[in-house]
mmCIF file of N, CA, C and O in Angstrom:
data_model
loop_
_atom_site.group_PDB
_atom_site.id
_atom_site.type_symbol
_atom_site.label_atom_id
_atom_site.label_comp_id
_atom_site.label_asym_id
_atom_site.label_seq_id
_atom_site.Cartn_x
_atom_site.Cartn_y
_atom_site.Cartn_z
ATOM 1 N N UNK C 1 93.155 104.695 108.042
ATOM 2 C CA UNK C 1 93.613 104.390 109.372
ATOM 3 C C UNK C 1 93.421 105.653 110.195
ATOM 4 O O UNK C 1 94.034 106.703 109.998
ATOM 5 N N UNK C 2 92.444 105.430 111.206
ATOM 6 C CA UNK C 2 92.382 106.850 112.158
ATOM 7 C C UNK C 2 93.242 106.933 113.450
ATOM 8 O O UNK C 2 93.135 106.225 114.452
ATOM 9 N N UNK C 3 94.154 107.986 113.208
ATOM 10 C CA UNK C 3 94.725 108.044 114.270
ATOM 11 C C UNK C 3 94.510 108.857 115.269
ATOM 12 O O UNK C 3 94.861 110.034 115.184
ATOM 13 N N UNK C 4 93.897 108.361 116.383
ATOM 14 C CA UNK C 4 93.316 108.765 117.809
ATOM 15 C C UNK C 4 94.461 108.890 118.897
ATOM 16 O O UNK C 4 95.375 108.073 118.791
ATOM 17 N N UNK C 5 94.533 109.907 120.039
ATOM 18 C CA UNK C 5 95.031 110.229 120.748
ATOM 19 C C UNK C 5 95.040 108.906 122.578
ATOM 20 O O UNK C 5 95.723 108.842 123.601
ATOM 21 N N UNK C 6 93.917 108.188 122.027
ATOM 22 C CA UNK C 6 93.145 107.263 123.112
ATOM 23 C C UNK C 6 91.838 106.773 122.263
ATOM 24 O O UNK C 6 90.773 107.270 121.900
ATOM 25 N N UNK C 7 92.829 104.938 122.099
ATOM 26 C CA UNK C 7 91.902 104.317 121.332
ATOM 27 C C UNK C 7 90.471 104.073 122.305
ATOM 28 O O UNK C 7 89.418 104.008 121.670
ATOM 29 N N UNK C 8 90.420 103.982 123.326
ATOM 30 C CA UNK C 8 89.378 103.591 124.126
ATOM 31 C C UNK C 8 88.197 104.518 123.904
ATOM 32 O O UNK C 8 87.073 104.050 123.718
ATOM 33 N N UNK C 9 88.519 106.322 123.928
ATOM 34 C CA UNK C 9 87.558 106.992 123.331
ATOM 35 C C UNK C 9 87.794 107.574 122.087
ATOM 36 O O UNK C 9 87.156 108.556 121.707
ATOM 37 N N UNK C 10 88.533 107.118 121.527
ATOM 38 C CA UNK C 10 88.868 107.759 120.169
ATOM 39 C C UNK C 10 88.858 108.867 119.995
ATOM 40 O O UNK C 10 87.976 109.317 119.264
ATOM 41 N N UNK C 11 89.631 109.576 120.472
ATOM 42 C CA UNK C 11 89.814 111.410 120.271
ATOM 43 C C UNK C 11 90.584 111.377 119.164
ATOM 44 O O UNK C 11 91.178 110.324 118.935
ATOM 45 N N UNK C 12 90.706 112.238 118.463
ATOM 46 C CA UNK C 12 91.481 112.483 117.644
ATOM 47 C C UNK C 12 92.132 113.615 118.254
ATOM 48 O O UNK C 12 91.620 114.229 119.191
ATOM 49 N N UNK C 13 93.696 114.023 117.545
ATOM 50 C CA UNK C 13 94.452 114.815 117.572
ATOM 51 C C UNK C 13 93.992 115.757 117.347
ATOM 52 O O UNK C 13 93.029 115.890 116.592
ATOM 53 N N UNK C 14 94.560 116.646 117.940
ATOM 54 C CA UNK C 14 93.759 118.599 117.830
ATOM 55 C C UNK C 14 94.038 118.795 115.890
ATOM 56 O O UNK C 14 95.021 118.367 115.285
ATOM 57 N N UNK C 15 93.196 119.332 115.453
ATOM 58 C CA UNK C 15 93.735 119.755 113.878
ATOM 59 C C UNK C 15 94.997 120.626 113.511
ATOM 60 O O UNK C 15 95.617 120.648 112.448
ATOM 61 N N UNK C 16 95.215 121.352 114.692
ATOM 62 C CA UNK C 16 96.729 121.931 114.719
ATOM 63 C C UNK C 16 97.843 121.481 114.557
ATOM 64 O O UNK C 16 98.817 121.839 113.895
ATOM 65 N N UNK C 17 97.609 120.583 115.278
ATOM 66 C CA UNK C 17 99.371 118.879 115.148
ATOM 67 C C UNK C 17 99.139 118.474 113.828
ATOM 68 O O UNK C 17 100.217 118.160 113.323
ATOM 69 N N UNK C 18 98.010 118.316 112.885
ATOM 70 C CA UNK C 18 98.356 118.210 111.432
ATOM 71 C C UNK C 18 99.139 116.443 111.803
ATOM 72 O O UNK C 18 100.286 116.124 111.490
ATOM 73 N N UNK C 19 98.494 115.875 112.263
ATOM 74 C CA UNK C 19 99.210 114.349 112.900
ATOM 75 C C UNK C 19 98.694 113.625 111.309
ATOM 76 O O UNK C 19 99.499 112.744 111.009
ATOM 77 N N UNK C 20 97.983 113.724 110.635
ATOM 78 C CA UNK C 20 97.828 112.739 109.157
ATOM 79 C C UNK C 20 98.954 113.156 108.579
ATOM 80 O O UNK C 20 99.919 112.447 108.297
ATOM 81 N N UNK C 21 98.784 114.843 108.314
ATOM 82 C CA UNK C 21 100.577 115.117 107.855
ATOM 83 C C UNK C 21 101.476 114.786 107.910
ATOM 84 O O UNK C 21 102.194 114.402 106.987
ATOM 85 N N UNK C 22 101.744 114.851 109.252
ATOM 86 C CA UNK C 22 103.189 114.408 109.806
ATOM 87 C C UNK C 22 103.658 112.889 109.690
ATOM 88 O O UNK C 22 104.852 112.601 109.765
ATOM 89 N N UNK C 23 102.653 111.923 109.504
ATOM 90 C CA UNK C 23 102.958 110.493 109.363
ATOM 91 C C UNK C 23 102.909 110.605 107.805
ATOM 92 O O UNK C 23 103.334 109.537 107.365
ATOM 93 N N UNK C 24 102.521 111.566 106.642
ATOM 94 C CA UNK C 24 102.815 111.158 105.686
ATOM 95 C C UNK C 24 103.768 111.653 105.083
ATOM 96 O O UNK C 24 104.042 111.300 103.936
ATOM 97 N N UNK C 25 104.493 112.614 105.777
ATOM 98 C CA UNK C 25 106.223 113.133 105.681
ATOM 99 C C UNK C 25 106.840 112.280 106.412
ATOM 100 O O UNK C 25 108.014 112.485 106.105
ATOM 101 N N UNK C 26 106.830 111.406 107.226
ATOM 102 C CA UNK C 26 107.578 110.317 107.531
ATOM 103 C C UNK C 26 107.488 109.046 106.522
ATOM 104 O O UNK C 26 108.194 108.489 105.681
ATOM 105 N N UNK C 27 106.424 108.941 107.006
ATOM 106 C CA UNK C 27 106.331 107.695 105.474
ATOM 107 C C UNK C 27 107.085 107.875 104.018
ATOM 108 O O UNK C 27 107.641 106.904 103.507
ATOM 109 N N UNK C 28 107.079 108.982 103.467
ATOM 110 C CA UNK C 28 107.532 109.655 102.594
ATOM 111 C C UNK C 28 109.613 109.394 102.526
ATOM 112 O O UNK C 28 110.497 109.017 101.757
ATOM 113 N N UNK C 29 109.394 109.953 104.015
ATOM 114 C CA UNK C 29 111.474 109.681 103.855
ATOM 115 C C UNK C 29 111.582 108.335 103.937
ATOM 116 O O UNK C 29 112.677 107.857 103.642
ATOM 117 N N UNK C 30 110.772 107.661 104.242
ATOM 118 C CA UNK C 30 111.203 106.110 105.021
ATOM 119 C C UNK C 30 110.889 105.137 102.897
ATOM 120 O O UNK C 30 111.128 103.960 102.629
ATOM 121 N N UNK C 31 110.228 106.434 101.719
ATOM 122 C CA UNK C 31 109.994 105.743 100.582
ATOM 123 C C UNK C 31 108.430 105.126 100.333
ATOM 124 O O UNK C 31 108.145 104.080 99.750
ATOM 125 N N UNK C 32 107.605 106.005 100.894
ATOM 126 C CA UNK C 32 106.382 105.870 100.978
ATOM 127 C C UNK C 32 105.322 106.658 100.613
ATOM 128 O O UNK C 32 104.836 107.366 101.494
ATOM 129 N N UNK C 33 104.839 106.695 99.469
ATOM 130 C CA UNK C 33 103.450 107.523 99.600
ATOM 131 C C UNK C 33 102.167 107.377 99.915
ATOM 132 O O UNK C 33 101.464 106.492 99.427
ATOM 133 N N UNK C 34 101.811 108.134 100.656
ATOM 134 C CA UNK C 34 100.285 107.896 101.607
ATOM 135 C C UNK C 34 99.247 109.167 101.627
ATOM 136 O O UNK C 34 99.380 110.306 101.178
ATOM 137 N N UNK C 35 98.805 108.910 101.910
ATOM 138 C CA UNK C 35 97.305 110.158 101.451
ATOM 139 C C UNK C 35 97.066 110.643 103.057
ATOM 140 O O UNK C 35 96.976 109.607 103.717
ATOM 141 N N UNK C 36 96.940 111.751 103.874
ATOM 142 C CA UNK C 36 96.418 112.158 104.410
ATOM 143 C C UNK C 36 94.551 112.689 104.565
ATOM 144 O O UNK C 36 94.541 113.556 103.692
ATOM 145 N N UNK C 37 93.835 112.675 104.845
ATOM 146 C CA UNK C 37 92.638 113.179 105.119
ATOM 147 C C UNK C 37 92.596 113.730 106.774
ATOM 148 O O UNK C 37 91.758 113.289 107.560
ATOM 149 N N UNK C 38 93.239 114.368 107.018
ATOM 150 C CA UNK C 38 92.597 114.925 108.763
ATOM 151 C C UNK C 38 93.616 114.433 109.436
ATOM 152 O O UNK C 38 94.766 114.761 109.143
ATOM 153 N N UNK C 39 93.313 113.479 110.548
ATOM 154 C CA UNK C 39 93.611 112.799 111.079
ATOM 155 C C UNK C 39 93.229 111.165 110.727
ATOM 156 O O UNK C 39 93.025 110.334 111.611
ATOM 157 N N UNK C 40 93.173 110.870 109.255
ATOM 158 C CA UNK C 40 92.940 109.913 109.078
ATOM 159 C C UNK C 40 94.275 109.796 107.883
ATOM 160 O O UNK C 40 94.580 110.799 107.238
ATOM 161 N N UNK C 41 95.012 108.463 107.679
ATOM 162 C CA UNK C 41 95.637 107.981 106.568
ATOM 163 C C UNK C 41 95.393 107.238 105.983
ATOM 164 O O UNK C 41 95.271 106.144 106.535
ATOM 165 N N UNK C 42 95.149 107.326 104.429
ATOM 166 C CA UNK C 42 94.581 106.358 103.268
ATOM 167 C C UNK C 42 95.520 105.491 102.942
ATOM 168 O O UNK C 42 96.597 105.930 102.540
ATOM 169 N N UNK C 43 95.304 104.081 103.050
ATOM 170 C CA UNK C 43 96.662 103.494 102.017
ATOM 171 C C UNK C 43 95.652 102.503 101.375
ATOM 172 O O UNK C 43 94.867 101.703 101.886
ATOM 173 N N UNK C 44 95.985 102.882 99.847
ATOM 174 C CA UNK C 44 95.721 102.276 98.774
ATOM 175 C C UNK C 44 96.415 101.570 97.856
ATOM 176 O O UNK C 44 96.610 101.975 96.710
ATOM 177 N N UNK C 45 96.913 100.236 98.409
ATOM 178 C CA UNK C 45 97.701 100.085 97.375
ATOM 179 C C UNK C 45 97.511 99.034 96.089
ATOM 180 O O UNK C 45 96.702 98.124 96.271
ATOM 181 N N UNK C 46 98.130 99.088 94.931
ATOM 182 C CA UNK C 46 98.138 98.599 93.662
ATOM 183 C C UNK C 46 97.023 97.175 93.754
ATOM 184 O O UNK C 46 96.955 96.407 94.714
ATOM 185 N N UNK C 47 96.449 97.119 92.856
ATOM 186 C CA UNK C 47 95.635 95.794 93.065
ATOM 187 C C UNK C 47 96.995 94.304 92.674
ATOM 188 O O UNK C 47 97.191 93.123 92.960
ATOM 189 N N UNK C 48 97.530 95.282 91.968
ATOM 190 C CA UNK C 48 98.397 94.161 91.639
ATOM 191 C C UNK C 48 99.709 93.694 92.800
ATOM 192 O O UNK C 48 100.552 92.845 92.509
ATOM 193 N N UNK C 49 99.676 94.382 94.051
ATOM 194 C CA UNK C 49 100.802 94.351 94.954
ATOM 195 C C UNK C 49 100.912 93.122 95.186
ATOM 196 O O UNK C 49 99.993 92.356 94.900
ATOM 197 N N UNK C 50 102.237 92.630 95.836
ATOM 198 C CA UNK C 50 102.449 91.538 96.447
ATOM 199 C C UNK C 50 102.921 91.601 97.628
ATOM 200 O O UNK C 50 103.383 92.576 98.220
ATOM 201 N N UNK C 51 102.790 90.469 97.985
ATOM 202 C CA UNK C 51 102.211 89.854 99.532
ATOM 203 C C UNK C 51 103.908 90.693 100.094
ATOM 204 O O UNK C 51 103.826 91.393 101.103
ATOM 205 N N UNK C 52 104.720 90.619 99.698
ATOM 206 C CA UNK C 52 106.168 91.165 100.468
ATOM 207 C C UNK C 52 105.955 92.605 100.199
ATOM 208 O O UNK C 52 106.270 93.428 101.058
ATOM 209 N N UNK C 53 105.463 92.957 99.113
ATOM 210 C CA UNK C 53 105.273 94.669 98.983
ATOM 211 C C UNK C 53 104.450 95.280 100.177
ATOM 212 O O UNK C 53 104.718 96.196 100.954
ATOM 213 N N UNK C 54 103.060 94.231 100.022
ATOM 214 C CA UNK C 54 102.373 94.770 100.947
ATOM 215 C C UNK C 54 102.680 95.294 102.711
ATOM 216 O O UNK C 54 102.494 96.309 103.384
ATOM 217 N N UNK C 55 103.422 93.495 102.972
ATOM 218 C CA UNK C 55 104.517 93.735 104.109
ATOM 219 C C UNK C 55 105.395 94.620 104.418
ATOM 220 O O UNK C 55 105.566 94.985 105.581
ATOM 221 N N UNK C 56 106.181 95.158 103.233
ATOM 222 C CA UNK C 56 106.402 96.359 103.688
ATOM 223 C C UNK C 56 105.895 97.733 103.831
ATOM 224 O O UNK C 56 106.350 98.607 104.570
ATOM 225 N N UNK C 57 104.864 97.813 103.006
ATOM 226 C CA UNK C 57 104.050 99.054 103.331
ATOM 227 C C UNK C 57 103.672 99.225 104.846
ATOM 228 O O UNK C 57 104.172 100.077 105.580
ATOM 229 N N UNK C 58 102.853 98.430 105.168
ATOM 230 C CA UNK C 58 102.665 98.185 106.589
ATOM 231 C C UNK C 58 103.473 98.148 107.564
ATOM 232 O O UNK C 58 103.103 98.602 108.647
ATOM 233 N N UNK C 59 105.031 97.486 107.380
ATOM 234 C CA UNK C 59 106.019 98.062 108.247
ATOM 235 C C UNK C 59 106.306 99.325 108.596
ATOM 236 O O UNK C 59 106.317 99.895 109.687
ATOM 237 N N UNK C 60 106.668 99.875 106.868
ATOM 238 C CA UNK C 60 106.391 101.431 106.755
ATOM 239 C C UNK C 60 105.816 102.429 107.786
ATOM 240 O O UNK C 60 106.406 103.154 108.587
ATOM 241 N N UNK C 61 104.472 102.258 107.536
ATOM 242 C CA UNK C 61 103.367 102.810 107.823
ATOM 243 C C UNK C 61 103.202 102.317 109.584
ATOM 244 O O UNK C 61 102.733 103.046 110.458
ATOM 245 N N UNK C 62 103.631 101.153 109.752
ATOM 246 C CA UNK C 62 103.276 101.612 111.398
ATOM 247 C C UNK C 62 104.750 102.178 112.005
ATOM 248 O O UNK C 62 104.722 102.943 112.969
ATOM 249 N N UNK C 63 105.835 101.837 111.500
ATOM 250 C CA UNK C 63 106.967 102.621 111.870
ATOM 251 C C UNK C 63 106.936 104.304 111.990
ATOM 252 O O UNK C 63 107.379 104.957 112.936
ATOM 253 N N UNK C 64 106.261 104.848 110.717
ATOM 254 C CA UNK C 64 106.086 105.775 110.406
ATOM 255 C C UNK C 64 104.916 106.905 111.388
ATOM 256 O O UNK C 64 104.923 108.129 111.518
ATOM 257 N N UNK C 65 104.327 106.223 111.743
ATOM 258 C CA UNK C 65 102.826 106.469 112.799
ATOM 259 C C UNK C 65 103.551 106.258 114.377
ATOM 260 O O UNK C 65 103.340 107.123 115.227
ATOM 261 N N UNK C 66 104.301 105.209 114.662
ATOM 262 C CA UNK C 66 105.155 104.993 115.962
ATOM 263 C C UNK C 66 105.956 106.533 116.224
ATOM 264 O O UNK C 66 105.582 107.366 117.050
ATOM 265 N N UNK C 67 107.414 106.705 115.096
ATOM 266 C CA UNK C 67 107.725 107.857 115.056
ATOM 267 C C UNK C 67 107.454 108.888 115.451
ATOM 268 O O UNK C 67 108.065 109.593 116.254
ATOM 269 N N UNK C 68 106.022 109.156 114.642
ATOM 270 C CA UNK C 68 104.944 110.520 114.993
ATOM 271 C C UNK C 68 104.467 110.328 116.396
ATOM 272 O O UNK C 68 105.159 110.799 117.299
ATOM 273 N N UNK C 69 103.129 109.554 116.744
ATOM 274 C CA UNK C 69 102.904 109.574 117.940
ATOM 275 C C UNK C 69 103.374 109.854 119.267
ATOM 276 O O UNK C 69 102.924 110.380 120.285
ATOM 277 N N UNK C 70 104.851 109.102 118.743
ATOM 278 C CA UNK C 70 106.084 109.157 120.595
ATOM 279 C C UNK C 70 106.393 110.779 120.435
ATOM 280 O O UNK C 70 106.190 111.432 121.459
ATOM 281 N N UNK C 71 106.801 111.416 119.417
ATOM 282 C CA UNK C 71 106.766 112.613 119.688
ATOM 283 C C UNK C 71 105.824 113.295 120.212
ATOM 284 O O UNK C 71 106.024 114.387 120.743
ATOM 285 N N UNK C 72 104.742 112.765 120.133
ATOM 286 C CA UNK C 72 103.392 113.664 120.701
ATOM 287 C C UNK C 72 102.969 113.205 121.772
ATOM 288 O O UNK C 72 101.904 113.540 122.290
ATOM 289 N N UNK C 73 104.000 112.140 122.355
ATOM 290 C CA UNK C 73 103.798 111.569 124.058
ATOM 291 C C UNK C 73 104.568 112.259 124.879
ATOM 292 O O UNK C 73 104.564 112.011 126.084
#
């Protein structure tokens, strides 16, 4: 998942804000582990997950990305 500053031109976040970081120390308290790359977040999850697991990852994970971002608005 790339997280851009302005989806229209897709900037990414300066590498300084460390913004993949910071959504995966949120994700993390909220009971989540997620992979950073850059400004990009990996989620890989179990082949074996289920459909409510998955649901919550994704709650997770955009809660977790909401969090981050508004701080950086």
């Amino acid at each position: 998942i790339e997280l851009v500053t302005d989806r229209a031109t897709r900037t990414p976040y300066p590498p300084t804000e460390r913004i993949g970081h910071q959504v995966t120390l949120e994700a993390r308290r909220r009971g989540m582990l997620i992979r950073p790359l850059g400004h990009v977040v990996v989620l890989m999850p179990p082949l074996s997950v289920t459909t409510a697991e998955l649901a919550r990852m994704v709650t997770i994970l955009r809660e977790s990305i909401r969090t981050v971002t508004e701080a950086f608005s």
